[in-house]
Short mmCIF file of C-alpha atoms in Angstrom, two decimals:
data_model
loop_
_atom_site.label_atom_id
_atom_site.label_comp_id
_atom_site.label_asym_id
_atom_site.label_seq_id
_atom_site.Cartn_x
_atom_site.Cartn_y
_atom_site.Cartn_z
CA ASN A 1 0.00 0.00 0.00
CA ALA A 2 1.97 3.00 -1.30
CA GLY A 3 -0.49 5.75 -0.29
CA VAL A 4 -0.10 8.95 -2.33
CA THR A 5 2.72 8.90 -4.87
CA GLN A 6 4.00 12.00 -6.61
CA THR A 7 6.41 12.17 -9.52
CA PRO A 8 8.85 13.67 -10.20
CA LYS A 9 10.46 14.59 -6.87
CA PHE A 10 12.45 17.44 -8.36
CA ARG A 11 12.26 19.36 -11.61
CA ILE A 12 13.83 22.46 -13.12
CA LEU A 13 11.88 24.18 -15.87
CA LYS A 14 12.74 27.06 -18.13
CA ILE A 15 10.34 29.99 -18.35
CA GLY A 16 7.60 29.19 -20.82
CA GLN A 17 7.98 25.41 -20.68
CA SER A 18 5.11 23.15 -19.70
CA MET A 19 4.97 20.04 -17.57
CA THR A 20 2.63 17.68 -15.78
CA LEU A 21 3.03 16.76 -12.14
CA GLN A 22 1.75 13.27 -11.53
CA CYS A 23 -0.22 12.13 -8.50
CA THR A 24 -1.67 8.70 -7.90
CA GLN A 25 -3.25 7.12 -4.83
CA ASP A 26 -4.04 3.48 -4.14
CA MET A 27 -6.46 3.98 -1.25
CA ASN A 28 -9.60 4.34 -3.39
CA HIS A 29 -10.13 7.85 -2.03
CA ASN A 30 -12.81 10.03 -3.61
CA TYR A 31 -11.24 13.35 -2.76
CA MET A 32 -7.93 14.59 -4.12
CA TYR A 33 -6.15 17.92 -3.78
CA TRP A 34 -3.24 19.89 -5.14
CA TYR A 35 -1.44 22.42 -2.95
CA ARG A 36 1.59 24.60 -3.37
CA GLN A 37 3.86 25.71 -0.54
CA ASP A 38 6.20 28.64 -0.96
CA PRO A 39 9.25 28.90 1.35
CA GLY A 40 8.29 29.70 4.95
CA MET A 41 4.60 29.74 4.12
CA GLY A 42 1.57 27.57 4.57
CA LEU A 43 -0.11 25.53 1.87
CA LYS A 44 -2.40 27.06 -0.70
CA LEU A 45 -5.04 24.99 -2.47
CA ILE A 46 -4.72 25.03 -6.26
CA TYR A 47 -7.44 22.58 -7.38
CA TYR A 48 -9.38 19.77 -5.84
CA SER A 49 -11.60 16.91 -6.99
CA VAL A 50 -14.51 15.20 -5.23
CA GLY A 51 -14.49 12.23 -7.59
CA ALA A 52 -13.62 11.06 -11.08
CA GLY A 53 -14.72 13.63 -13.65
CA ILE A 54 -15.33 16.40 -11.10
CA THR A 55 -12.82 19.14 -10.36
CA ASP A 56 -13.01 22.64 -8.94
CA LYS A 57 -10.76 25.61 -8.32
CA GLY A 58 -9.07 26.38 -5.04
CA GLU A 59 -7.43 29.62 -3.86
CA VAL A 60 -4.70 29.89 -6.52
CA PRO A 61 -5.76 28.12 -9.76
CA ASN A 62 -4.31 30.57 -12.30
CA GLY A 63 -1.61 29.04 -14.48
CA TYR A 64 -2.65 25.45 -13.71
CA ASN A 65 -5.03 22.85 -15.05
CA VAL A 66 -6.18 19.49 -13.73
CA SER A 67 -8.14 16.47 -14.86
CA ARG A 68 -9.53 13.46 -13.02
CA SER A 69 -10.34 10.68 -15.43
CA THR A 70 -9.86 7.90 -12.85
CA THR A 71 -10.25 7.62 -9.08
CA GLU A 72 -6.53 6.93 -8.71
CA ASP A 73 -4.93 9.73 -10.73
CA PHE A 74 -5.04 13.51 -10.44
CA PRO A 75 -2.37 15.14 -12.64
CA LEU A 76 -1.58 18.86 -12.41
CA ARG A 77 -0.61 20.62 -15.62
CA LEU A 78 1.53 23.76 -15.71
CA GLU A 79 1.32 25.68 -18.96
CA LEU A 80 3.85 28.41 -19.78
CA ALA A 81 5.83 28.10 -16.55
CA ALA A 82 6.72 31.34 -14.77
CA PRO A 83 9.23 32.03 -11.94
CA SER A 84 6.25 32.68 -9.63
CA GLN A 85 5.40 28.97 -9.93
CA THR A 86 8.65 27.99 -8.21
CA SER A 87 7.36 26.11 -5.18
CA VAL A 88 6.89 22.73 -3.55
CA TYR A 89 3.75 21.02 -4.79
CA PHE A 90 1.86 18.56 -2.62
CA CYS A 91 -0.89 16.21 -3.67
CA ALA A 92 -3.26 14.84 -1.05
CA SER A 93 -6.21 12.49 -0.89
CA LYS A 94 -9.03 11.83 1.52
CA SER A 95 -11.72 9.23 1.95
CA GLN A 96 -15.37 9.85 2.74
CA GLY A 97 -15.44 6.95 5.13
CA GLU A 98 -14.09 6.30 8.59
CA SER A 99 -10.97 8.46 8.26
CA LYS A 100 -12.82 11.24 6.44
CA ASN A 101 -11.08 14.00 8.41
CA ILE A 102 -7.57 13.06 7.35
CA GLN A 103 -5.89 14.29 4.20
CA TYR A 104 -2.95 12.04 3.29
CA PHE A 105 -0.13 13.85 1.59
CA GLY A 106 2.39 12.73 -0.96
CA ALA A 107 6.09 13.47 -0.50
CA GLY A 108 5.94 16.54 -2.73
CA THR A 109 7.47 17.78 -5.97
CA ARG A 110 10.05 20.56 -5.72
CA LEU A 111 9.81 22.72 -8.83
CA SER A 112 12.13 25.53 -9.87
CA VAL A 113 11.34 27.76 -12.84
CA LEU A 114 14.38 29.64 -14.08
CA GLN B 1 -10.66 36.29 1.05
CA LYS B 2 -10.86 33.83 3.93
CA GLU B 3 -7.78 34.14 6.10
CA VAL B 4 -6.03 32.11 8.75
CA GLU B 5 -3.37 33.84 10.82
CA GLN B 6 -0.59 32.31 12.89
CA ASN B 7 2.48 33.75 14.55
CA SER B 8 5.31 32.46 12.36
CA GLY B 9 7.68 32.23 15.34
CA PRO B 10 10.12 30.74 15.90
CA LEU B 11 8.72 29.65 19.24
CA SER B 12 11.32 28.19 21.55
CA VAL B 13 10.22 26.03 24.49
CA PRO B 14 12.31 24.03 26.98
CA GLU B 15 11.93 20.26 27.02
CA GLY B 16 9.16 19.14 29.33
CA ALA B 17 7.31 22.47 29.24
CA ILE B 18 3.96 23.26 27.59
CA ALA B 19 4.07 24.66 24.06
CA SER B 20 1.13 26.88 23.12
CA LEU B 21 0.35 27.56 19.47
CA ASN B 22 -2.35 29.99 18.39
CA CYS B 23 -4.42 30.62 15.29
CA THR B 24 -7.18 33.06 14.33
CA TYR B 25 -9.50 32.84 11.36
CA SER B 26 -11.67 35.32 9.51
CA ASP B 27 -14.66 33.26 8.31
CA ARG B 28 -17.19 33.18 11.13
CA GLY B 29 -19.09 30.39 9.36
CA SER B 30 -16.19 27.93 9.52
CA GLN B 31 -17.03 24.70 11.28
CA SER B 32 -13.96 22.45 11.15
CA PHE B 33 -10.43 23.15 12.27
CA PHE B 34 -7.22 21.18 11.86
CA TRP B 35 -3.67 21.14 13.15
CA TYR B 36 -0.98 19.67 10.91
CA ARG B 37 2.65 19.05 11.83
CA GLN B 38 5.34 19.41 9.19
CA TYR B 39 8.94 18.41 9.73
CA SER B 40 11.52 20.25 7.67
CA GLY B 41 11.53 18.99 4.09
CA LYS B 42 8.62 16.62 4.70
CA SER B 43 4.92 16.62 3.95
CA PRO B 44 2.27 17.70 6.49
CA GLU B 45 0.57 15.15 8.72
CA LEU B 46 -2.65 15.64 10.64
CA ILE B 47 -2.31 15.61 14.42
CA MET B 48 -5.65 17.02 15.63
CA PHE B 49 -9.02 18.20 14.38
CA ILE B 50 -11.80 19.92 16.30
CA TYR B 51 -15.38 20.89 15.49
CA SER B 52 -16.95 21.92 18.78
CA ASN B 53 -16.22 24.77 21.16
CA GLY B 54 -14.03 23.75 24.07
CA ASP B 55 -11.12 21.38 24.46
CA LYS B 56 -10.26 18.13 22.73
CA GLU B 57 -7.44 16.03 24.11
CA ASP B 58 -5.37 13.34 22.40
CA GLY B 59 -2.37 12.15 24.38
CA ARG B 60 -0.02 15.09 24.96
CA PHE B 61 -1.96 17.28 22.53
CA THR B 62 -4.98 19.46 23.33
CA ALA B 63 -6.84 21.48 20.74
CA GLN B 64 -8.96 24.39 21.96
CA LEU B 65 -11.67 26.14 19.94
CA ASN B 66 -13.51 29.36 20.66
CA LYS B 67 -15.85 30.15 17.76
CA ALA B 68 -17.06 33.42 19.30
CA SER B 69 -13.50 34.75 19.32
CA GLN B 70 -12.60 32.91 16.07
CA TYR B 71 -9.62 31.39 17.79
CA VAL B 72 -8.04 27.94 17.73
CA SER B 73 -5.07 26.81 19.77
CA LEU B 74 -2.91 23.74 20.19
CA LEU B 75 -1.22 22.85 23.46
CA ILE B 76 1.60 20.32 23.59
CA ARG B 77 2.31 19.06 27.10
CA ASP B 78 5.63 17.58 28.19
CA SER B 79 7.28 18.88 25.02
CA GLN B 80 9.91 16.63 23.48
CA PRO B 81 12.72 17.47 21.04
CA SER B 82 10.84 15.32 18.50
CA ASP B 83 8.01 17.90 18.64
CA SER B 84 10.29 20.42 16.94
CA ALA B 85 8.53 21.15 13.65
CA THR B 86 6.30 23.66 11.93
CA TYR B 87 2.67 23.52 13.02
CA LEU B 88 0.06 24.52 10.48
CA CYS B 89 -3.44 25.59 11.41
CA ALA B 90 -6.07 24.91 8.74
CA VAL B 91 -9.74 25.82 8.44
CA ASP B 92 -12.30 24.04 6.27
CA THR B 93 -14.03 26.61 4.05
CA SER B 94 -16.01 24.25 1.84
CA ILE B 95 -19.77 24.57 1.39
CA ILE B 96 -19.97 21.03 0.01
CA GLN B 97 -20.07 18.66 2.97
CA GLY B 98 -17.03 16.44 3.04
CA ALA B 99 -15.05 18.30 0.37
CA GLN B 100 -12.70 19.80 3.00
CA LYS B 101 -11.32 22.85 1.16
CA LEU B 102 -8.62 23.87 3.60
CA VAL B 103 -7.17 27.35 4.06
CA PHE B 104 -3.86 27.14 5.90
CA GLY B 105 -2.07 29.62 8.08
CA GLN B 106 1.58 30.34 7.41
CA GLY B 107 2.65 27.96 10.18
CA THR B 108 4.48 28.40 13.49
CA ARG B 109 7.98 27.02 13.73
CA LEU B 110 8.43 25.34 17.13
CA THR B 111 11.80 24.41 18.62
CA ILE B 112 12.03 22.29 21.78
CA ASN B 113 15.33 22.84 23.57
CA PRO B 114 16.79 19.86 25.50
#
């Protein structure tokens, strides 16, 4: 049982490049989330999903896109990367069952845009 | 804009003492409150959640909620060096039950001195 797996762990992008951050969970959780965390700051919600085919914006969605075609996967797409998107990105998932209060986080992707 | 405020610290506490972490929030309609612990370079992990006014205890941790004052706190008794981490307060702002759209504070960095 791997939990929430994020790839890659590290990435350097040039300004204007695009990339997809991968997130997969093997806990059959309905809810999935993408956050970013800037140095010395708390997490900010980018997008979330309440189930396959359903996504919605969080606090800071601009510059990002998501899709949720399966329960397991919730990729985050960065188009036209900008230095302001340099951050650590965390994916999380949550069940609607017994442990419904707990968001389980992946290990994070550290992204630098230069 | 719904806001969650924390003193960023650092907060330094001697081993064995009580560490007190505080958080205020702006949305009076918020119902659910969470404390996450984040070790340096790691992902956040949930340590406490609270819904009702008053105290909720779990081992050495006590969460306190005062909705009238829009104030949440976390007490750590008998502080240990392993408690040294950043503590993130989060508030659920979702209107869809169960979706758990969290707004995080900037975190308080806690250091326990042996």
